[in-house]
Amino acid sequence: MFRSIPVYQRVVDAVVAGLFLLFTLAALGMPVWIAGSTPSSYLPSILAMIVGVGVTVALAGALALRRWAPGLALAIAWGASIVQMIAGLPPLPANIATFGILYTAAAYGTQFAFWAGFGSAIVGAVTIAVYLVVPSMITTMGLSPSHDLTPEVIGGISIFAAAVFALVLSWTVGALVRTGVRARENREAQQRAEAQTSAEQERTRIARDMHDVVAHSLAVVIAQADGARYAADPASSNQALQQISSTARSALSDVRLLLTQLRHSQTDGPQPTLADLEQLYAQVRGAGVDLRVDIDPAPHGEPPAAVQLAVYRILQEALTNALRHGGAPVEVALAWHADRVELTVTNPLVDSRRSAATSPSEAQHGANESRGHGLIGMRERAQLVGGTCGAGVAGDVFLVRATLPIGEAA
């Protein structure tokens, strides 16, 4: 029955309902101040005034609950209106709350409240016309049985038409808002599903690459451990090397099992290394792009295979984005420090990319993932080896920056 809405909305609705109550109570008291009584078909003036105040308070309460509990607000409004008609009271200023209640029932209510609001608009219009016209017709016929009731009938039809228009219009506006909210929620759900699918596909590709890297590394460890075990003479060394071999074999089996579970299908693929970067650069230059590469300092020895793979894939995606969306020249900077490698790729912005780009900090923290699947892939490549990667606007250029740890820093 109660919806989950922010606290500030409840506070706003309560304040609005409080102001509405003050205004309608003041308007309700004006006939008393002017004529000295509250008109009612059946009740004394004081009792009619008490009932009028109660109906006004109830409708103000329903107005406060309209977004938190649309169905309950609609029920309270009906109860207050029935009491009002039983007391024979004329239309009250607080009755205008009905329009807001019908709107929220259609916009935010459950399926039952939605259709209950539509039925309330039709039935309410009929009730208003009958309540306002029939007593007048009965009184007229009692005074003059031969009186022509055509004016009263026409008046009743006019009241019904005006009431049904106003009430159904309020409900219809709410229904349109409901449709817009549902469409936005469906669109957001679709975008989330697409982002999750893209991330899953990228994890599959990463799992394939990491499977080959880890499998190769552990196979080398096993071979070296086996060779050392056969060549070593001391018994303690032999036992330690045998343990290394056993552990590495077990780890290799476990890694293969886990990575097979991570991806749904396994396909073989080549494992790029730093030696393949020159071919990548040649492909970019062959496409007519002015590519400038700066490596300072150079790698110290042979970097880990996982880091080489991450550097290659991040550069591949960054250069691909530059080919698709950026301008020239494209500048690549690689700095191989003892504990980390820093990678930056910059290219001038074009207008279409400037409007869609994000700041580096937003991209690094996962903002606007739906704007490009490439950013997701680069981030996951970096995170997989313990590093970070961000992409976005930096002045007049689009910047991709990654920092990947090496050795013990990883």
Tab-separated table of C-alpha atoms in Angstrom:
chain	number	residue	atom	x	y	z
A	1	MET	CA	0.000	0.000	0.000
A	2	PHE	CA	2.844	2.412	0.870
A	3	ARG	CA	5.411	3.270	-1.769
A	4	SER	CA	9.095	3.825	-1.077
A	5	ILE	CA	9.695	7.518	-1.732
A	6	PRO	CA	12.473	9.875	-0.582
A	7	VAL	CA	12.006	11.603	2.745
A	8	TYR	CA	12.118	15.035	1.149
A	9	GLN	CA	9.047	14.155	-0.948
A	10	ARG	CA	7.135	13.237	2.188
A	11	VAL	CA	8.173	16.508	3.804
A	12	VAL	CA	7.161	18.523	0.735
A	13	ASP	CA	3.779	16.762	0.534
A	14	ALA	CA	3.164	17.355	4.251
A	15	VAL	CA	3.990	21.065	3.936
A	16	VAL	CA	1.787	21.438	0.863
A	17	ALA	CA	-1.067	19.641	2.622
A	18	GLY	CA	-0.648	21.870	5.693
A	19	LEU	CA	-0.831	25.057	3.623
A	20	PHE	CA	-3.795	23.640	1.724
A	21	LEU	CA	-5.557	22.897	5.023
A	22	LEU	CA	-5.054	26.439	6.298
A	23	PHE	CA	-6.334	27.931	3.055
A	24	THR	CA	-9.400	25.698	2.801
A	25	LEU	CA	-10.316	26.127	6.473
A	26	ALA	CA	-10.182	29.902	6.002
A	27	ALA	CA	-12.319	29.596	2.868
A	28	LEU	CA	-14.738	27.280	4.713
A	29	GLY	CA	-15.186	29.836	7.490
A	30	MET	CA	-16.057	32.702	5.165
A	31	PRO	CA	-19.778	31.758	4.822
A	32	VAL	CA	-20.014	31.664	8.625
A	33	TRP	CA	-18.460	35.085	8.930
A	34	ILE	CA	-20.715	36.518	6.205
A	35	ALA	CA	-24.053	34.717	6.665
A	36	GLY	CA	-23.621	33.388	10.179
A	37	SER	CA	-24.266	29.758	9.222
A	38	THR	CA	-23.024	26.830	7.139
A	39	PRO	CA	-25.700	25.663	4.663
A	40	SER	CA	-26.789	22.048	5.002
A	41	SER	CA	-29.897	20.215	3.890
A	42	TYR	CA	-30.256	18.227	7.108
A	43	LEU	CA	-27.938	19.350	9.908
A	44	PRO	CA	-27.898	22.330	12.254
A	45	SER	CA	-25.385	25.046	11.453
A	46	ILE	CA	-22.877	24.153	14.196
A	47	LEU	CA	-22.940	20.429	13.378
A	48	ALA	CA	-22.642	21.163	9.665
A	49	MET	CA	-19.596	23.320	10.399
A	50	ILE	CA	-17.993	20.516	12.423
A	51	VAL	CA	-18.615	18.013	9.615
A	52	GLY	CA	-17.220	20.475	7.073
A	53	VAL	CA	-14.041	20.903	9.086
A	54	GLY	CA	-13.698	17.111	9.417
A	55	VAL	CA	-14.134	16.613	5.655
A	56	THR	CA	-11.554	19.345	4.974
A	57	VAL	CA	-9.013	17.782	7.342
A	58	ALA	CA	-9.571	14.340	5.785
A	59	LEU	CA	-9.048	15.644	2.243
A	60	ALA	CA	-5.902	17.496	3.344
A	61	GLY	CA	-4.617	14.261	4.886
A	62	ALA	CA	-5.347	12.409	1.656
A	63	LEU	CA	-3.431	15.092	-0.208
A	64	ALA	CA	-0.421	14.525	2.076
A	65	LEU	CA	-0.549	10.761	1.363
A	66	ARG	CA	-1.157	11.029	-2.371
A	67	ARG	CA	2.366	10.010	-3.442
A	68	TRP	CA	3.234	7.812	-0.475
A	69	ALA	CA	0.007	5.737	-0.592
A	70	PRO	CA	-2.084	6.635	-3.686
A	71	GLY	CA	-4.675	3.908	-3.079
A	72	LEU	CA	-5.182	4.907	0.559
A	73	ALA	CA	-5.457	8.572	-0.415
A	74	LEU	CA	-8.139	7.704	-2.964
A	75	ALA	CA	-10.095	5.708	-0.350
A	76	ILE	CA	-9.904	8.581	2.162
A	77	ALA	CA	-11.125	11.029	-0.487
A	78	TRP	CA	-14.117	8.804	-1.253
A	79	GLY	CA	-14.931	8.420	2.445
A	80	ALA	CA	-14.778	12.175	3.032
A	81	SER	CA	-16.970	12.846	-0.012
A	82	ILE	CA	-19.584	10.331	1.117
A	83	VAL	CA	-19.722	11.923	4.581
A	84	GLN	CA	-20.074	15.314	2.910
A	85	MET	CA	-23.030	14.145	0.828
A	86	ILE	CA	-24.714	12.419	3.787
A	87	ALA	CA	-24.458	15.675	5.726
A	88	GLY	CA	-26.002	17.552	2.820
A	89	LEU	CA	-23.106	19.975	2.549
A	90	PRO	CA	-22.535	21.965	-0.634
A	91	PRO	CA	-19.232	21.715	-2.574
A	92	LEU	CA	-16.367	22.709	-0.280
A	93	PRO	CA	-13.044	24.395	-1.158
A	94	ALA	CA	-11.232	21.241	-0.033
A	95	ASN	CA	-12.887	19.231	-2.822
A	96	ILE	CA	-10.275	20.507	-5.268
A	97	ALA	CA	-7.835	18.069	-3.616
A	98	THR	CA	-9.668	15.332	-5.540
A	99	PHE	CA	-7.926	16.359	-8.761
A	100	GLY	CA	-4.457	15.913	-7.260
A	101	ILE	CA	-5.441	12.584	-5.694
A	102	LEU	CA	-6.762	11.237	-9.017
A	103	TYR	CA	-3.557	12.374	-10.725
A	104	THR	CA	-1.260	10.532	-8.316
A	105	ALA	CA	-3.467	7.420	-8.304
A	106	ALA	CA	-2.978	7.191	-12.066
A	107	ALA	CA	0.700	8.192	-12.049
A	108	TYR	CA	2.108	6.275	-9.061
A	109	GLY	CA	-0.567	3.869	-7.806
A	110	THR	CA	-0.716	0.119	-8.188
A	111	GLN	CA	-2.615	-1.429	-11.076
A	112	PHE	CA	-5.719	-1.605	-8.871
A	113	ALA	CA	-5.370	2.037	-7.780
A	114	PHE	CA	-4.825	3.034	-11.414
A	115	TRP	CA	-8.131	1.592	-12.600
A	116	ALA	CA	-9.894	2.544	-9.356
A	117	GLY	CA	-8.950	6.136	-10.127
A	118	PHE	CA	-10.448	5.884	-13.609
A	119	GLY	CA	-13.653	4.402	-12.217
A	120	SER	CA	-13.726	7.079	-9.528
A	121	ALA	CA	-13.535	9.803	-12.189
A	122	ILE	CA	-16.580	8.434	-14.053
A	123	VAL	CA	-18.632	7.500	-10.992
A	124	GLY	CA	-17.650	10.739	-9.277
A	125	ALA	CA	-18.882	12.823	-12.213
A	126	VAL	CA	-22.244	11.024	-12.168
A	127	THR	CA	-22.468	11.413	-8.388
A	128	ILE	CA	-21.728	15.139	-8.554
A	129	ALA	CA	-24.394	15.717	-11.198
A	130	VAL	CA	-27.007	13.695	-9.331
A	131	TYR	CA	-26.144	15.229	-5.943
A	132	LEU	CA	-26.403	18.795	-7.221
A	133	VAL	CA	-29.394	18.482	-9.557
A	134	VAL	CA	-31.760	15.824	-8.181
A	135	PRO	CA	-32.559	17.600	-4.861
A	136	SER	CA	-33.393	20.744	-6.817
A	137	MET	CA	-35.651	18.775	-9.152
A	138	ILE	CA	-37.443	17.118	-6.221
A	139	THR	CA	-37.991	20.475	-4.538
A	140	THR	CA	-39.297	22.019	-7.761
A	141	MET	CA	-41.706	19.147	-8.396
A	142	GLY	CA	-42.966	19.365	-4.820
A	143	LEU	CA	-43.779	23.034	-5.237
A	144	SER	CA	-45.164	22.742	-8.764
A	145	PRO	CA	-45.884	19.245	-10.105
A	146	SER	CA	-46.538	20.608	-13.597
A	147	HIS	CA	-43.233	22.488	-13.758
A	148	ASP	CA	-41.079	21.842	-16.836
A	149	LEU	CA	-37.861	20.063	-15.722
A	150	THR	CA	-36.022	20.625	-18.989
A	151	PRO	CA	-33.734	23.355	-17.563
A	152	GLU	CA	-32.795	21.129	-14.617
A	153	VAL	CA	-32.052	18.196	-16.948
A	154	ILE	CA	-29.903	20.367	-19.196
A	155	GLY	CA	-28.141	21.739	-16.129
A	156	GLY	CA	-27.493	18.224	-14.855
A	157	ILE	CA	-26.024	17.164	-18.187
A	158	SER	CA	-23.816	20.250	-18.228
A	159	ILE	CA	-22.588	19.584	-14.686
A	160	PHE	CA	-21.865	15.962	-15.561
A	161	ALA	CA	-19.939	16.957	-18.703
A	162	ALA	CA	-17.854	19.516	-16.810
A	163	ALA	CA	-17.178	17.142	-13.912
A	164	VAL	CA	-16.237	14.176	-16.085
A	165	PHE	CA	-13.952	16.391	-18.174
A	166	ALA	CA	-12.130	17.782	-15.144
A	167	LEU	CA	-11.840	14.474	-13.282
A	168	VAL	CA	-10.888	12.345	-16.282
A	169	LEU	CA	-8.410	15.011	-17.401
A	170	SER	CA	-6.630	14.800	-14.036
A	171	TRP	CA	-6.543	11.006	-14.278
A	172	THR	CA	-5.343	11.127	-17.905
A	173	VAL	CA	-2.438	13.458	-17.084
A	174	GLY	CA	-1.398	11.036	-14.358
A	175	ALA	CA	-1.675	8.105	-16.779
A	176	LEU	CA	0.606	9.912	-19.248
A	177	VAL	CA	3.154	10.531	-16.488
A	178	ARG	CA	2.926	6.857	-15.537
A	179	THR	CA	3.632	5.849	-19.131
A	180	GLY	CA	6.642	8.165	-19.263
A	181	VAL	CA	8.010	6.817	-15.977
A	182	ARG	CA	7.587	3.204	-17.160
A	183	ALA	CA	9.283	4.014	-20.467
A	184	ARG	CA	12.223	5.638	-18.668
A	185	GLU	CA	12.559	2.687	-16.287
A	186	ASN	CA	12.471	0.222	-19.204
A	187	ARG	CA	15.085	2.248	-21.059
A	188	GLU	CA	17.364	2.360	-18.016
A	189	ALA	CA	16.897	-1.374	-17.447
A	190	GLN	CA	17.805	-2.027	-21.076
A	191	GLN	CA	20.925	0.130	-20.775
A	192	ARG	CA	21.962	-1.710	-17.610
A	193	ALA	CA	21.411	-5.050	-19.333
A	194	GLU	CA	23.477	-3.949	-22.317
A	195	ALA	CA	26.273	-2.744	-20.031
A	196	GLN	CA	26.226	-6.031	-18.109
A	197	THR	CA	26.276	-7.998	-21.359
A	198	SER	CA	29.197	-5.956	-22.625
A	199	ALA	CA	31.072	-6.445	-19.357
A	200	GLU	CA	30.397	-10.189	-19.462
A	201	GLN	CA	31.685	-10.402	-23.028
A	202	GLU	CA	34.783	-8.474	-22.079
A	203	ARG	CA	35.355	-10.747	-19.076
A	204	THR	CA	35.096	-13.712	-21.452
A	205	ARG	CA	37.825	-12.272	-23.654
A	206	ILE	CA	39.945	-11.436	-20.601
A	207	ALA	CA	39.432	-14.945	-19.232
A	208	ARG	CA	40.657	-16.418	-22.496
A	209	ASP	CA	43.742	-14.217	-22.515
A	210	MET	CA	44.526	-14.799	-18.843
A	211	HIS	CA	44.020	-18.530	-19.236
A	212	ASP	CA	46.762	-18.661	-21.830
A	213	VAL	CA	49.070	-16.391	-19.822
A	214	VAL	CA	48.635	-18.265	-16.539
A	215	ALA	CA	48.715	-21.677	-18.179
A	216	HIS	CA	51.972	-20.857	-19.960
A	217	SER	CA	53.584	-19.440	-16.808
A	218	LEU	CA	52.608	-22.404	-14.651
A	219	ALA	CA	53.718	-24.846	-17.336
A	220	VAL	CA	57.150	-23.208	-17.304
A	221	VAL	CA	57.262	-23.407	-13.497
A	222	ILE	CA	56.378	-27.095	-13.626
A	223	ALA	CA	59.056	-27.824	-16.230
A	224	GLN	CA	61.736	-25.944	-14.279
A	225	ALA	CA	60.725	-27.595	-11.014
A	226	ASP	CA	60.813	-31.054	-12.591
A	227	GLY	CA	64.231	-30.410	-14.140
A	228	ALA	CA	65.685	-29.101	-10.878
A	229	ARG	CA	64.242	-32.031	-8.938
A	230	TYR	CA	65.937	-34.555	-11.219
A	231	ALA	CA	69.240	-32.670	-11.191
A	232	ALA	CA	69.419	-31.928	-7.431
A	233	ASP	CA	71.258	-34.276	-5.085
A	234	PRO	CA	70.386	-33.139	-1.547
A	235	ALA	CA	67.261	-34.801	-0.238
A	236	SER	CA	65.853	-31.577	1.193
A	237	SER	CA	66.147	-29.767	-2.111
A	238	ASN	CA	64.542	-32.707	-3.869
A	239	GLN	CA	61.596	-32.661	-1.485
A	240	ALA	CA	61.128	-28.897	-1.844
A	241	LEU	CA	61.254	-29.032	-5.629
A	242	GLN	CA	58.813	-31.926	-5.635
A	243	GLN	CA	56.433	-29.845	-3.525
A	244	ILE	CA	56.780	-26.942	-5.959
A	245	SER	CA	55.926	-29.217	-8.846
A	246	SER	CA	52.901	-30.667	-7.050
A	247	THR	CA	51.603	-27.252	-6.025
A	248	ALA	CA	52.043	-25.795	-9.484
A	249	ARG	CA	50.213	-28.718	-11.098
A	250	SER	CA	47.336	-28.331	-8.660
A	251	ALA	CA	47.217	-24.575	-9.254
A	252	LEU	CA	47.218	-25.094	-13.006
A	253	SER	CA	44.244	-27.452	-12.724
A	254	ASP	CA	42.351	-25.085	-10.436
A	255	VAL	CA	42.982	-22.042	-12.638
A	256	ARG	CA	41.783	-23.871	-15.712
A	257	LEU	CA	38.631	-24.959	-13.897
A	258	LEU	CA	37.858	-21.481	-12.545
A	259	LEU	CA	38.478	-19.725	-15.833
A	260	THR	CA	36.357	-22.282	-17.654
A	261	GLN	CA	33.526	-21.467	-15.251
A	262	LEU	CA	34.122	-17.731	-15.713
A	263	ARG	CA	33.625	-17.892	-19.446
A	264	HIS	CA	30.871	-19.795	-21.199
A	265	SER	CA	32.984	-20.811	-24.160
A	266	GLN	CA	36.703	-21.019	-24.766
A	267	THR	CA	38.297	-20.065	-28.029
A	268	ASP	CA	41.988	-20.044	-28.775
A	269	GLY	CA	43.639	-16.729	-29.556
A	270	PRO	CA	47.151	-15.302	-29.887
A	271	GLN	CA	48.752	-13.603	-26.900
A	272	PRO	CA	50.101	-10.172	-27.882
A	273	THR	CA	53.314	-8.942	-26.259
A	274	LEU	CA	55.337	-5.741	-26.384
A	275	ALA	CA	56.991	-7.029	-29.550
A	276	ASP	CA	53.620	-6.807	-31.296
A	277	LEU	CA	53.213	-3.088	-30.529
A	278	GLU	CA	55.260	-2.066	-33.558
A	279	GLN	CA	52.807	-3.931	-35.796
A	280	LEU	CA	49.935	-2.162	-34.025
A	281	TYR	CA	51.594	1.209	-34.566
A	282	ALA	CA	52.165	0.355	-38.223
A	283	GLN	CA	48.488	-0.447	-38.689
A	284	VAL	CA	47.480	2.914	-37.204
A	285	ARG	CA	50.004	4.805	-39.341
A	286	GLY	CA	48.850	2.852	-42.367
A	287	ALA	CA	45.378	4.271	-41.812
A	288	GLY	CA	46.813	7.765	-42.379
A	289	VAL	CA	47.062	8.835	-38.732
A	290	ASP	CA	50.016	10.887	-37.505
A	291	LEU	CA	51.086	8.647	-34.598
A	292	ARG	CA	53.892	9.717	-32.279
A	293	VAL	CA	55.288	7.209	-29.765
A	294	ASP	CA	57.566	8.099	-26.849
A	295	ILE	CA	59.022	5.383	-24.585
A	296	ASP	CA	60.957	6.844	-21.641
A	297	PRO	CA	62.253	5.054	-19.697
A	298	ALA	CA	62.432	1.723	-21.530
A	299	PRO	CA	61.395	-1.558	-19.861
A	300	HIS	CA	63.813	-3.010	-17.303
A	301	GLY	CA	64.144	-6.601	-18.419
A	302	GLU	CA	61.103	-8.633	-19.481
A	303	PRO	CA	57.824	-7.311	-17.948
A	304	PRO	CA	55.284	-9.879	-16.759
A	305	ALA	CA	53.200	-11.413	-19.524
A	306	ALA	CA	49.940	-10.211	-17.940
A	307	VAL	CA	51.218	-6.608	-17.882
A	308	GLN	CA	52.379	-6.865	-21.499
A	309	LEU	CA	48.961	-8.139	-22.501
A	310	ALA	CA	47.167	-5.376	-20.565
A	311	VAL	CA	49.379	-2.676	-22.122
A	312	TYR	CA	48.756	-4.042	-25.597
A	313	ARG	CA	44.969	-4.310	-25.162
A	314	ILE	CA	44.621	-0.833	-23.595
A	315	LEU	CA	46.728	0.720	-26.348
A	316	GLN	CA	44.778	-1.206	-28.968
A	317	GLU	CA	41.433	0.106	-27.675
A	318	ALA	CA	42.710	3.664	-27.155
A	319	LEU	CA	44.144	3.848	-30.668
A	320	THR	CA	40.969	2.341	-32.086
A	321	ASN	CA	38.928	5.054	-30.369
A	322	ALA	CA	41.296	7.697	-31.704
A	323	LEU	CA	40.861	6.326	-35.224
A	324	ARG	CA	37.077	6.369	-34.912
A	325	HIS	CA	36.390	9.589	-33.055
A	326	GLY	CA	39.515	11.698	-32.634
A	327	GLY	CA	41.787	13.878	-34.675
A	328	ALA	CA	45.501	13.988	-35.360
A	329	PRO	CA	48.183	13.825	-34.138
A	330	VAL	CA	47.828	10.884	-31.761
A	331	GLU	CA	50.503	10.770	-29.066
A	332	VAL	CA	51.452	7.638	-27.107
A	333	ALA	CA	53.705	7.816	-24.047
A	334	LEU	CA	55.024	4.761	-22.195
A	335	ALA	CA	57.101	5.087	-19.017
A	336	TRP	CA	58.479	1.781	-17.685
A	337	HIS	CA	59.478	2.435	-14.071
A	338	ALA	CA	60.836	-0.196	-11.715
A	339	ASP	CA	57.515	-0.736	-9.951
A	340	ARG	CA	54.967	0.398	-12.531
A	341	VAL	CA	54.292	1.302	-16.126
A	342	GLU	CA	52.467	4.513	-16.978
A	343	LEU	CA	50.625	4.742	-20.274
A	344	THR	CA	48.975	7.793	-21.831
A	345	VAL	CA	47.297	8.266	-25.200
A	346	THR	CA	46.122	11.723	-26.288
A	347	ASN	CA	44.447	13.024	-29.417
A	348	PRO	CA	42.667	16.287	-30.305
A	349	LEU	CA	38.922	16.404	-29.767
A	350	VAL	CA	36.336	16.702	-32.490
A	351	ASP	CA	32.907	18.216	-31.793
A	352	SER	CA	30.977	14.925	-31.733
A	353	ARG	CA	33.332	13.411	-29.199
A	354	ARG	CA	33.584	16.558	-27.067
A	355	SER	CA	29.817	16.376	-26.355
A	356	ALA	CA	29.925	12.704	-25.391
A	357	ALA	CA	33.176	12.558	-23.413
A	358	THR	CA	33.487	12.363	-19.670
A	359	SER	CA	36.135	13.564	-17.305
A	360	PRO	CA	38.986	11.185	-16.437
A	361	SER	CA	37.848	10.914	-12.829
A	362	GLU	CA	34.291	10.049	-13.875
A	363	ALA	CA	35.489	7.423	-16.296
A	364	GLN	CA	37.837	5.917	-13.700
A	365	HIS	CA	35.008	5.561	-11.169
A	366	GLY	CA	32.560	3.990	-13.590
A	367	ALA	CA	30.440	6.997	-14.579
A	368	ASN	CA	28.587	6.983	-17.883
A	369	GLU	CA	29.498	3.409	-18.726
A	370	SER	CA	26.771	3.248	-21.306
A	371	ARG	CA	28.616	5.804	-23.475
A	372	GLY	CA	31.192	3.302	-24.685
A	373	HIS	CA	31.984	-0.343	-24.185
A	374	GLY	CA	35.686	0.319	-24.887
A	375	LEU	CA	36.137	2.189	-21.600
A	376	ILE	CA	34.725	-0.789	-19.727
A	377	GLY	CA	37.217	-3.101	-21.386
A	378	MET	CA	40.217	-0.877	-20.698
A	379	ARG	CA	39.218	-0.443	-17.051
A	380	GLU	CA	38.774	-4.178	-16.537
A	381	ARG	CA	42.084	-4.915	-18.259
A	382	ALA	CA	43.838	-2.555	-15.860
A	383	GLN	CA	41.973	-3.752	-12.763
A	384	LEU	CA	42.786	-7.364	-13.573
A	385	VAL	CA	46.506	-6.708	-13.042
A	386	GLY	CA	45.908	-4.404	-10.058
A	387	GLY	CA	46.098	-1.094	-11.927
A	388	THR	CA	43.808	1.779	-12.852
A	389	CYS	CA	42.654	3.262	-16.138
A	390	GLY	CA	40.693	6.426	-16.850
A	391	ALA	CA	39.571	8.170	-20.035
A	392	GLY	CA	38.011	11.540	-20.728
A	393	VAL	CA	38.458	15.170	-21.663
A	394	ALA	CA	41.576	17.037	-20.562
A	395	GLY	CA	41.463	20.534	-22.022
A	396	ASP	CA	41.312	20.280	-25.807
A	397	VAL	CA	42.372	16.651	-26.026
A	398	PHE	CA	40.898	13.278	-25.196
A	399	LEU	CA	43.145	11.481	-22.727
A	400	VAL	CA	43.504	7.812	-21.838
A	401	ARG	CA	45.743	7.229	-18.820
A	402	ALA	CA	46.601	3.900	-17.212
A	403	THR	CA	48.938	2.910	-14.408
A	404	LEU	CA	49.824	-0.786	-14.040
A	405	PRO	CA	51.990	-2.193	-11.238
A	406	ILE	CA	54.991	-4.397	-12.000
A	407	GLY	CA	56.669	-7.028	-9.880
A	408	GLU	CA	56.145	-6.808	-6.124
A	409	ALA	CA	53.962	-3.687	-6.506
A	410	ALA	CA	51.346	-5.846	-8.224
